[in-house]
Coordinates of C-alpha atoms in Angstrom, one line a residue:
Chain A
M403 CA -43.0 143.7 300.0
K404 CA -43.1 142.8 296.4
N405 CA -41.8 139.1 297.2
V406 CA -45.0 139.4 300.1
E407 CA -47.3 140.1 297.3
D408 CA -45.9 137.9 294.8
T409 CA -46.0 134.6 297.4
N410 CA -49.9 136.3 298.1
S411 CA -50.7 135.9 294.3
Q412 CA -49.2 132.6 293.9
D413 CA -51.0 131.4 296.8
I414 CA -54.5 132.7 295.5
L415 CA -53.9 131.4 292.2
S416 CA -53.0 127.9 293.6
E417 CA -55.9 128.1 295.6
K418 CA -57.9 129.0 292.6
K419 CA -56.3 126.2 290.5
S420 CA -57.0 123.6 293.2
Y421 CA -60.3 124.8 293.6
I422 CA -61.2 124.8 289.8
K423 CA -59.5 121.3 289.6
S424 CA -61.5 120.0 292.8
I425 CA -64.7 121.7 290.7
T426 CA -63.7 120.2 287.4
N427 CA -63.1 116.7 289.4
S428 CA -66.6 116.7 291.0
K429 CA -68.1 117.7 287.8
F430 CA -65.9 114.8 286.1
L431 CA -67.5 112.8 288.9
M432 CA -70.6 114.1 288.7
T433 CA -70.9 113.2 284.8
L434 CA -69.6 110.0 285.5
I435 CA -72.1 109.1 287.9
R436 CA -74.8 110.3 285.9
H437 CA -73.4 108.3 282.9
N438 CA -73.1 105.1 284.7
K439 CA -77.1 105.4 286.1
H440 CA -78.2 106.2 282.3
N441 CA -76.3 102.9 281.6
R442 CA -77.6 101.2 284.2
K443 CA -81.5 102.3 283.5
G444 CA -80.5 101.6 279.7
V445 CA -79.7 98.0 281.2
V446 CA -82.7 97.9 283.3
D447 CA -84.4 98.7 280.0
V448 CA -83.7 96.5 277.7
Q449 CA -83.7 93.7 280.3
F450 CA -87.2 94.7 280.8
N451 CA -87.9 94.6 277.3
W452 CA -86.5 91.1 276.8
I453 CA -88.7 89.6 279.5
F454 CA -91.5 91.5 278.5
V455 CA -91.1 89.9 274.5
M456 CA -90.0 86.5 276.4
I457 CA -93.3 86.4 278.4
A458 CA -95.5 87.9 275.6
G459 CA -94.1 85.7 273.1
F460 CA -94.3 82.4 275.5
V461 CA -98.2 83.2 276.3
I462 CA -98.7 83.9 272.8
F463 CA -97.0 80.6 272.0
L464 CA -99.3 78.9 274.7
F465 CA -102.0 80.4 272.9
I466 CA -100.9 78.8 269.7
I467 CA -100.6 75.5 270.9
S468 CA -103.9 75.2 273.1
I469 CA -105.6 76.2 269.6
A470 CA -103.6 73.4 267.9
L471 CA -104.5 70.8 270.4
S472 CA -108.3 72.0 270.8
Q473 CA -108.5 71.8 267.3
K474 CA -107.0 68.3 267.0
H475 CA -109.3 67.1 269.9
N476 CA -112.2 68.8 268.0
A477 CA -111.3 66.8 265.0
E478 CA -110.8 63.4 266.9
N479 CA -114.2 64.1 268.4
Q480 CA -115.9 64.8 265.2
M481 CA -114.2 61.7 263.8
S482 CA -115.6 59.5 266.3
I483 CA -119.1 61.1 266.1
D484 CA -119.4 61.0 262.4
V485 CA -118.2 57.2 262.7
M486 CA -120.8 56.6 265.3
N487 CA -123.6 58.3 263.4
Q488 CA -122.5 55.7 260.6
I489 CA -122.4 52.9 262.8
T490 CA -125.9 54.1 264.1
T491 CA -127.5 54.6 260.7
L492 CA -126.3 50.9 259.9
L493 CA -127.4 49.1 262.5
N494 CA -131.1 51.3 262.4
G495 CA -131.2 50.0 258.8
K496 CA -130.7 46.3 259.8
Q497 CA -133.5 46.7 262.0
Q498 CA -136.0 47.3 259.2
T499 CA -134.4 44.6 256.8
P500 CA -133.7 41.4 258.1
N501 CA -131.1 39.0 256.3
M502 CA -128.8 41.6 255.2
Y503 CA -125.0 41.8 255.3
S504 CA -123.1 45.2 255.4
E505 CA -119.5 46.2 256.4
I506 CA -118.5 49.4 257.9
S507 CA -114.8 50.8 257.8
F508 CA -113.3 53.5 259.7
T509 CA -109.7 54.7 261.4
R510 CA -109.0 52.0 264.4
A511 CA -110.6 52.6 267.2
D512 CA -111.6 50.9 270.5
V513 CA -115.6 49.9 270.2
V514 CA -117.6 49.2 273.5
F515 CA -120.9 47.6 273.6
T516 CA -123.0 47.6 276.5
C517 CA -126.1 46.3 277.7
D518 CA -127.1 47.5 280.9
P519 CA -129.7 44.7 282.4
S520 CA -131.1 47.2 285.2
F521 CA -132.3 49.5 282.7
N522 CA -132.6 47.5 279.4
L523 CA -130.5 49.9 277.5
F524 CA -128.0 49.2 274.8
S525 CA -125.4 51.7 273.8
F526 CA -122.1 51.5 271.9
K527 CA -119.2 54.0 272.2
I528 CA -116.1 54.7 270.0
A529 CA -113.0 55.5 272.1
N530 CA -113.9 58.1 274.5
A531 CA -117.0 59.6 272.9
Q532 CA -120.3 59.9 274.4
P533 CA -122.2 56.5 274.2
I534 CA -124.9 56.5 271.5
M535 CA -128.0 54.7 273.2
L536 CA -130.2 52.5 270.7
P537 CA -133.3 51.9 272.9
V538 CA -135.1 49.6 270.8
D539 CA -132.7 47.6 268.6
M540 CA -131.4 44.1 269.4
I541 CA -127.7 43.7 268.9
F542 CA -125.4 41.3 269.7
A543 CA -121.6 42.1 269.7
P544 CA -118.5 41.3 271.7
K545 CA -118.2 43.5 274.6
Q546 CA -115.1 45.6 273.2
V547 CA -113.1 45.0 270.1
N548 CA -110.4 47.3 268.4
T549 CA -111.2 47.4 265.1
N550 CA -111.2 49.6 261.7
K551 CA -114.0 47.0 260.4
L552 CA -117.3 46.3 261.7
L553 CA -119.2 43.5 259.7
V554 CA -123.0 43.7 260.2
W555 CA -125.6 41.0 259.9
S556 CA -129.2 40.7 260.6
Q557 CA -132.0 37.9 261.2
P558 CA -135.2 38.6 261.6
F559 CA -137.0 37.3 265.1
T560 CA -140.2 35.7 265.1
L561 CA -142.3 33.9 267.3
G562 CA -145.2 33.3 265.1
F563 CA -145.8 36.9 264.5
P564 CA -143.0 39.1 264.0
V565 CA -140.9 40.7 266.8
G566 CA -138.1 42.4 265.7
V567 CA -134.9 41.7 263.9
F568 CA -131.6 40.8 265.5
T569 CA -128.2 42.5 264.4
Y570 CA -125.2 40.9 264.8
V571 CA -121.7 42.3 265.0
T572 CA -118.1 41.1 264.3
T573 CA -115.3 42.0 263.2
P574 CA -112.6 40.5 260.1
D575 CA -110.6 39.1 262.8
A576 CA -113.2 36.8 264.4
I577 CA -114.0 33.2 263.2
I578 CA -116.8 30.8 264.2
L579 CA -115.2 27.4 264.8
I580 CA -117.6 24.6 264.6
Y581 CA -116.6 21.8 266.4
N582 CA -117.1 18.4 264.7
K583 CA -114.1 16.1 266.0
S584 CA -115.8 12.9 264.9
A585 CA -117.4 14.5 261.6
T586 CA -120.8 13.1 263.0
S587 CA -122.8 15.9 264.2
T588 CA -125.6 17.0 262.6
Y589 CA -126.1 20.1 264.2
A590 CA -122.1 21.0 263.3
N591 CA -123.5 20.4 259.5
E592 CA -126.7 22.0 260.3
L593 CA -124.6 25.4 261.2
F594 CA -122.1 25.4 259.0
T595 CA -124.5 25.2 256.1
D596 CA -126.8 27.8 257.2
L597 CA -123.9 30.2 257.6
N598 CA -122.4 29.1 254.4
I599 CA -125.8 30.2 252.9
T600 CA -126.8 33.3 254.8
S601 CA -123.8 35.1 255.9
N602 CA -120.3 36.4 255.1
I603 CA -118.8 35.7 258.4
S604 CA -115.9 33.7 258.7
H605 CA -116.6 30.1 260.0
E606 CA -114.3 26.6 259.3
Y607 CA -115.1 23.2 260.9
M608 CA -112.6 23.3 264.0
T609 CA -109.4 21.0 263.4
D610 CA -106.4 22.6 265.7
E611 CA -107.5 25.8 266.9
N612 CA -103.8 27.1 266.2
D613 CA -104.7 26.8 262.6
Y614 CA -106.6 30.0 263.0
S615 CA -104.2 31.8 265.3
N616 CA -104.4 35.0 262.4
F617 CA -108.0 35.1 263.9
A618 CA -107.8 37.6 267.1
R619 CA -110.9 36.4 268.3
R620 CA -112.2 32.5 268.2
T621 CA -115.3 31.5 269.3
I622 CA -115.5 27.7 269.3
V623 CA -118.8 26.0 269.0
C624 CA -119.9 22.7 270.1
F625 CA -122.7 20.7 270.1
N626 CA -124.5 18.2 273.2
D627 CA -125.2 15.6 270.3
D628 CA -126.5 11.9 270.5
A629 CA -124.4 11.0 267.1
N630 CA -121.4 12.2 268.6
P631 CA -119.9 10.5 271.9
P632 CA -119.6 12.8 274.8
S633 CA -116.2 12.7 274.8
N634 CA -116.2 13.8 271.6
S635 CA -118.5 16.5 271.7
C636 CA -116.8 19.6 272.9
P637 CA -112.8 20.6 273.7
I638 CA -111.0 19.8 276.4
A639 CA -112.5 21.9 278.9
Q640 CA -109.0 23.1 280.8
N641 CA -107.9 24.2 277.6
Y642 CA -110.5 26.3 275.8
D643 CA -113.3 28.8 275.7
Y644 CA -116.5 27.4 274.4
I645 CA -120.1 27.7 274.0
K646 CA -121.8 24.3 274.2
I647 CA -125.3 24.0 272.1
S648 CA -127.8 21.5 273.3
P649 CA -130.9 21.7 271.2
A650 CA -134.0 20.4 273.2
A651 CA -136.2 17.6 271.8
P652 CA -140.0 19.3 271.4
A653 CA -142.7 16.9 273.1
S654 CA -144.6 16.8 269.9
S655 CA -142.2 15.9 267.5
S656 CA -139.2 13.1 267.7
V657 CA -137.1 15.4 265.3
T658 CA -134.9 17.9 267.2
S659 CA -133.8 20.8 265.2
L660 CA -130.8 23.0 265.9
F661 CA -132.9 26.2 265.1
D662 CA -136.0 25.5 267.2
Y663 CA -135.2 25.9 271.0
G664 CA -132.3 24.7 273.5
T665 CA -129.7 25.6 276.0
V666 CA -126.5 27.2 275.2
T667 CA -123.8 26.8 277.8
F668 CA -120.7 29.4 278.0
H669 CA -117.8 27.8 278.9
K670 CA -114.7 29.9 280.3
K671 CA -111.1 27.6 280.5
G672 CA -109.7 28.1 284.2
S673 CA -112.9 29.7 285.5
T674 CA -113.5 28.3 288.9
N675 CA -117.1 29.4 289.0
A676 CA -119.6 26.9 286.9
D677 CA -120.5 27.3 283.7
K678 CA -123.0 29.5 282.7
S679 CA -126.5 28.4 280.7
S680 CA -129.2 30.0 279.1
P681 CA -132.2 29.0 277.0
Y682 CA -132.4 29.8 273.5
I683 CA -135.1 30.2 271.2
T684 CA -135.3 30.4 267.0
K685 CA -132.3 30.6 264.5
A686 CA -131.9 34.6 265.4
G687 CA -131.5 33.8 269.2
L688 CA -129.1 30.9 268.8
Y689 CA -127.0 33.2 266.6
G690 CA -127.2 36.1 269.3
A691 CA -125.7 33.7 271.7
I692 CA -123.1 32.6 269.3
F693 CA -122.1 36.4 268.6
S694 CA -122.1 37.5 271.9
N695 CA -120.2 34.9 273.4
S696 CA -121.2 36.2 277.0
N697 CA -124.2 35.0 279.0
D698 CA -124.5 38.3 280.9
F699 CA -124.7 40.1 277.1
Y700 CA -126.6 37.6 275.6
K701 CA -129.6 37.3 278.5
C702 CA -129.8 41.2 278.7
Q703 CA -130.5 41.6 275.2
M704 CA -132.9 38.4 275.4
S705 CA -134.7 40.0 278.1
R706 CA -134.8 43.2 275.8
A707 CA -136.1 41.3 272.9
L708 CA -138.6 39.8 275.2
T709 CA -139.9 43.0 276.3
Q710 CA -140.8 44.1 273.1
F711 CA -142.1 40.6 272.4
E712 CA -144.9 41.6 275.0
I713 CA -145.7 44.5 273.4
K714 CA -146.1 43.2 269.8
R715 CA -147.9 40.4 271.7
E716 CA -150.2 43.0 273.0
L717 CA -150.9 44.7 270.0
M718 CA -151.9 41.3 268.0
Q719 CA -154.7 40.6 270.9
T720 CA -156.2 43.8 270.7
R721 CA -156.3 43.6 267.1
M722 CA -157.9 40.1 267.4
I723 CA -160.1 41.3 270.1
L724 CA -161.4 43.9 267.5
I725 CA -161.8 41.8 264.8
Q726 CA -163.8 39.3 267.0
N727 CA -166.4 42.0 268.2
D728 CA -167.0 42.8 264.5
L729 CA -167.2 39.3 263.3
P730 CA -170.8 37.6 263.2
D731 CA -171.2 35.3 266.7
E732 CA -171.7 31.7 264.8
S733 CA -168.9 32.3 262.3
D734 CA -165.9 30.1 262.1
C735 CA -163.7 32.7 261.9
R736 CA -164.8 33.8 265.3
V737 CA -164.6 30.8 267.0
T738 CA -161.2 30.2 265.8
I739 CA -159.8 33.7 266.8
N740 CA -161.2 33.2 270.1
E741 CA -159.7 30.0 270.6
T742 CA -156.4 31.3 269.6
L743 CA -156.5 34.0 271.9
E744 CA -157.4 32.1 274.8
S745 CA -155.0 29.0 274.3
E746 CA -152.1 30.9 272.4
I747 CA -152.2 34.6 272.6
M748 CA -152.8 34.8 276.6
S749 CA -150.9 31.9 277.5
M750 CA -147.9 33.5 275.8
Q751 CA -148.1 36.5 278.1
N752 CA -145.1 38.1 279.8
P753 CA -142.3 35.5 279.0
V754 CA -138.8 35.6 280.4
L755 CA -135.8 34.0 279.5
S756 CA -136.4 30.4 281.5
P757 CA -136.5 27.2 280.0
I758 CA -140.2 26.7 281.1
D759 CA -141.2 30.0 279.2
I760 CA -139.0 29.2 276.3
T761 CA -140.6 26.2 275.6
N762 CA -143.9 27.1 275.9
L763 CA -143.3 30.1 273.5
Y764 CA -141.9 27.7 271.1
T765 CA -145.0 25.4 271.5
Q766 CA -147.4 28.3 271.4
S767 CA -145.6 30.0 268.5
N768 CA -145.8 27.1 266.3
Q769 CA -149.9 26.7 267.1
L770 CA -150.2 30.1 265.8
D771 CA -148.6 29.5 262.5
I772 CA -151.0 26.5 262.3
K773 CA -154.0 28.3 263.3
N774 CA -153.0 31.5 260.7
T775 CA -152.8 29.1 257.8
Y776 CA -156.5 27.5 259.0
L777 CA -157.6 31.2 259.3
A778 CA -156.3 31.6 255.7
L779 CA -157.4 28.6 254.1
Y780 CA -161.3 29.6 255.4
S781 CA -161.0 33.3 254.0
C782 CA -160.7 34.7 257.6
P783 CA -158.7 37.8 258.7
K784 CA -155.0 36.3 258.9
L785 CA -153.4 36.8 262.9
Y786 CA -150.4 37.9 260.9
Chain B
M1046 CA -78.7 122.0 287.3
I1047 CA -81.2 123.3 285.4
Y1048 CA -80.1 121.5 282.5
H1049 CA -79.9 118.3 284.1
N1050 CA -83.6 118.7 285.5
Q1051 CA -84.8 119.3 282.4
K1052 CA -82.9 116.2 281.0
N1053 CA -84.5 114.0 283.9
N1054 CA -88.4 115.5 283.2
K1055 CA -87.4 115.0 279.4
S1056 CA -86.7 110.9 279.7
R1057 CA -89.8 110.7 282.6
I1058 CA -92.0 112.2 280.0
R1059 CA -90.6 110.2 277.4
G1060 CA -91.0 106.7 279.7
Q1061 CA -94.4 107.8 280.6
V1062 CA -95.4 108.0 276.8
Q1063 CA -94.2 104.4 276.3
L1064 CA -96.1 103.2 279.3
G1065 CA -99.2 104.9 277.9
E1066 CA -98.5 103.3 274.4
T1067 CA -98.0 99.9 275.6
T1068 CA -101.3 99.8 277.7
A1069 CA -103.2 101.4 274.7
V1070 CA -102.0 98.8 272.5
I1071 CA -102.6 96.2 275.1
I1072 CA -106.2 97.7 275.5
I1073 CA -106.7 97.7 271.9
V1074 CA -105.4 93.8 271.5
I1075 CA -107.8 92.8 274.0
I1076 CA -111.0 94.8 272.5
L1077 CA -110.1 93.4 269.1
L1078 CA -110.0 90.0 271.0
I1079 CA -113.1 90.0 272.7
I1080 CA -114.7 91.6 269.4
G1081 CA -113.4 88.8 267.6
I1082 CA -114.8 85.8 270.1
V1083 CA -118.0 87.8 270.3
F1084 CA -118.1 87.3 266.6
W1085 CA -116.8 83.7 266.5
N1086 CA -119.8 82.7 268.8
K1087 CA -122.6 84.6 266.8
I1088 CA -121.5 82.7 263.6
S1089 CA -120.8 79.1 265.0
G1090 CA -124.2 79.8 267.0
S1091 CA -126.3 80.4 263.9
N1092 CA -124.4 77.7 262.0
V1093 CA -125.6 75.3 265.1
R1094 CA -129.0 76.4 264.9
G1095 CA -129.2 75.9 261.3
I1096 CA -127.9 72.5 261.5
Q1097 CA -130.2 71.6 264.2
T1098 CA -133.2 72.8 262.3
Q1099 CA -131.9 71.0 259.4
S1100 CA -131.6 68.1 261.6
Q1101 CA -135.1 68.0 263.2
E1102 CA -136.6 68.4 259.8
L1103 CA -134.8 65.1 258.6
Q1104 CA -136.0 63.6 261.9
V1105 CA -139.5 64.5 260.7
I1106 CA -139.2 62.7 257.2
D1107 CA -137.5 59.8 258.9
I1108 CA -140.3 59.3 261.3
A1109 CA -142.5 59.7 258.2
N1110 CA -140.9 57.1 256.4
S1111 CA -140.5 54.9 259.1
V1112 CA -144.5 54.5 260.2
S1113 CA -145.4 53.5 256.9
E1114 CA -142.8 50.3 257.3
L1115 CA -143.5 49.2 260.8
T1116 CA -144.6 45.5 260.4
E1117 CA -147.0 46.5 263.6
L1118 CA -149.3 48.2 260.6
K1119 CA -148.3 46.8 257.2
C1120 CA -150.9 44.1 255.6
S1121 CA -150.2 40.6 255.8
E1122 CA -149.5 40.5 252.5
E1123 CA -147.6 42.8 250.5
G1124 CA -148.6 43.6 246.7
T1125 CA -146.2 45.0 244.4
S1126 CA -147.7 48.7 243.9
P1127 CA -145.3 51.2 245.5
V1128 CA -147.8 52.9 247.6
K1129 CA -147.6 51.3 251.5
C1130 CA -150.3 48.7 252.5
L1131 CA -151.8 49.4 256.4
D1132 CA -153.9 47.0 257.9
W1133 CA -157.4 48.9 258.9
Y1134 CA -157.3 46.6 262.4
K1135 CA -153.6 47.2 263.2
I1136 CA -154.2 50.5 263.1
L1137 CA -156.9 50.8 265.7
A1138 CA -155.2 48.1 267.3
M1139 CA -152.1 50.3 267.8
A1140 CA -153.8 53.5 268.7
E1141 CA -155.8 51.5 271.6
V1142 CA -152.5 49.8 273.1
I1143 CA -150.2 53.0 272.5
N1144 CA -153.3 55.8 273.9
N1145 CA -154.1 53.7 276.8
T1146 CA -153.3 55.8 279.5
D1147 CA -153.3 52.5 282.7
N1148 CA -150.2 51.4 280.7
K1149 CA -147.6 53.6 279.1
T1150 CA -145.3 50.9 278.0
A1151 CA -146.4 50.9 274.5
F1152 CA -146.2 54.6 274.3
M1153 CA -142.9 54.7 275.9
F1154 CA -141.5 52.2 273.6
Y1155 CA -142.7 53.7 270.4
N1156 CA -141.7 57.0 271.8
N1157 CA -138.3 55.8 270.5
Y1158 CA -139.6 55.7 267.0
F1159 CA -141.9 58.7 266.7
K1160 CA -140.1 60.8 269.3
N1161 CA -141.9 64.3 269.3
S1162 CA -144.4 63.8 266.8
K1163 CA -148.0 63.3 266.1
I1164 CA -149.1 60.7 263.8
T1165 CA -152.4 60.4 262.4
V1166 CA -154.2 58.0 260.1
V1167 CA -156.7 59.1 257.8
S1168 CA -158.7 57.4 255.2
I1169 CA -160.1 59.5 252.4
Y1170 CA -161.7 57.2 249.7
P1171 CA -164.1 55.7 249.0
E1172 CA -165.6 57.6 252.3
E1173 CA -163.9 59.8 254.7
K1174 CA -163.7 58.1 258.3
E1175 CA -162.5 59.7 261.3
N1176 CA -159.2 60.5 261.8
I1177 CA -157.3 58.0 263.9
T1178 CA -154.6 59.5 266.3
L1179 CA -151.9 56.7 266.7
Y1180 CA -149.7 58.6 268.8
D1181 CA -149.2 62.2 269.9
A1182 CA -146.0 63.4 272.0
H1183 CA -148.6 66.4 272.9
L1184 CA -145.8 69.2 272.7
A1185 CA -147.3 72.8 273.0
N1186 CA -145.5 75.9 272.0
A1187 CA -143.3 74.3 269.4
T1188 CA -143.5 74.7 265.6
S1189 CA -144.2 71.6 263.4
L1190 CA -143.3 70.3 260.2
L1191 CA -146.3 68.7 258.4
I1192 CA -145.3 65.2 256.1
S1193 CA -148.5 63.5 254.5
I1194 CA -147.6 59.9 252.8
P1195 CA -150.5 58.4 250.6
V1196 CA -151.2 54.6 251.7
H1197 CA -153.8 52.0 250.9
I1198 CA -155.9 51.0 254.0
E1199 CA -157.0 47.2 253.7
D1200 CA -160.2 45.8 256.0
Y1201 CA -159.5 42.2 255.9
L1202 CA -163.1 41.7 257.5
K1203 CA -165.4 43.9 255.4
K1204 CA -162.6 42.8 252.3
E1205 CA -162.4 46.4 251.4
T1206 CA -159.5 48.8 250.1
S1207 CA -159.6 52.3 250.9
Y1208 CA -157.0 55.1 250.2
G1209 CA -155.8 56.8 252.9
L1210 CA -152.6 59.2 254.2
I1211 CA -150.4 59.0 257.1
I1212 CA -149.9 62.3 258.5
V1213 CA -146.8 63.1 260.8
E1214 CA -146.4 66.3 262.5
G1215 CA -143.0 66.9 263.8
Y1216 CA -142.5 69.2 266.8
Y1217 CA -139.5 70.8 267.5
N1218 CA -138.1 74.5 269.1
G1219 CA -137.4 76.6 265.5

């Protein structure tokens, strides 16, 4: 009986033990599971924090980079605007002061000069900045240059009375090569001497073009000159770009001067198209053709110049009519002014860049000079 | 069991508090950024307005200087006097051509020089003549800056010299 009781009590004990053991085990397991869960949560937390930090850092990094880039862009734009303002001031200043030479330096950039013939508008821009319009300035320049310095020179454009000022823009790496192979061209000497006196622009008599390879832009100027045999007047057409100047002989005079009027021909080597020609008038006009070195650009600027000429002519005509009306009927001054109005001023109306109109402008402007001197001699009000 | 529930609740509350903190920080940063941007815009805007007004005033001075330098108005013979000389008949001719309502070419051309301004020539001595308006951009509702330049006015017909003023009124949106 006692044995049976012992056995029972042992069984209960072992059952209790196994129960306790199982409970202990499950508790341990639970703890383990909980621990694992906790650990995983911690790992996820840590990973999320890192991802958050990385994303935030990347966004901040992008923000700083974008600020730096926009600052750089703004600084470049500001610099372009500053340079463009400086150039504008210089070019505008030249419009009021003929026979002036000046230079402007800036950080190397592409400078583009544009003349739009359909709107008669001139503009220039630096690099990718917005172009600046110069609606009244008559500027002759190459279409595009990459430079850190511009040389600016000006000449008065006068057709009897002052019309305006032509401004010429070039770069230090440009040279005017005057072709004078037989050394007999009077026009070549005339141009060389004038450039010597009036400007600091690089110019030489052309011997061999290769001697000037340190100049990026070389403008060869040659002449249709009776003193030169035709074979010597210009370089070999297949090898060179050049500008051929053919001064005209005024009907009233046997002597032709280079700076009166004539025709300029722009020759491009290797071009299948025929050479383009345009008439020129006065020294200012001739230099316009040489400095622009492009028939289209030259024609566009000359067309703008002739538009301005028409406005100035109209002003002059109105002034003369007003003076004429205030003069006594029988006065000599009135007769001369009336004559000038009818024969010169009226006939110069609305000129275009054609050989006929240019010849007429040259003749009438010379007559105006004569009449002006006459009026001054007879104590009449001068024309200009 | 109760212990575990309490622990879970605590950690959830802690998580919620952390999330709230993060959100608050983000909101504060955004508000600060917005305030900064608004402030920056206001400052740069007022700077731009200041520069604009200054440049418009300079433009008026520039116009005043250029008028007296125009060859279309200047006397045939310039003397040595520092006072500019204008030809009376050139003034009359220019006023007539620019104010010609049938042909606006001259007005458009001189608009490039005179921009938004009104230019008047006044003869003061020896006798006051009527004012001659050379150019008027006719801008209403705009403030103006007025500049006067003393000039000689030469009448080559009567051979008389009078003294006068070029008055330049520059219109701008101040």
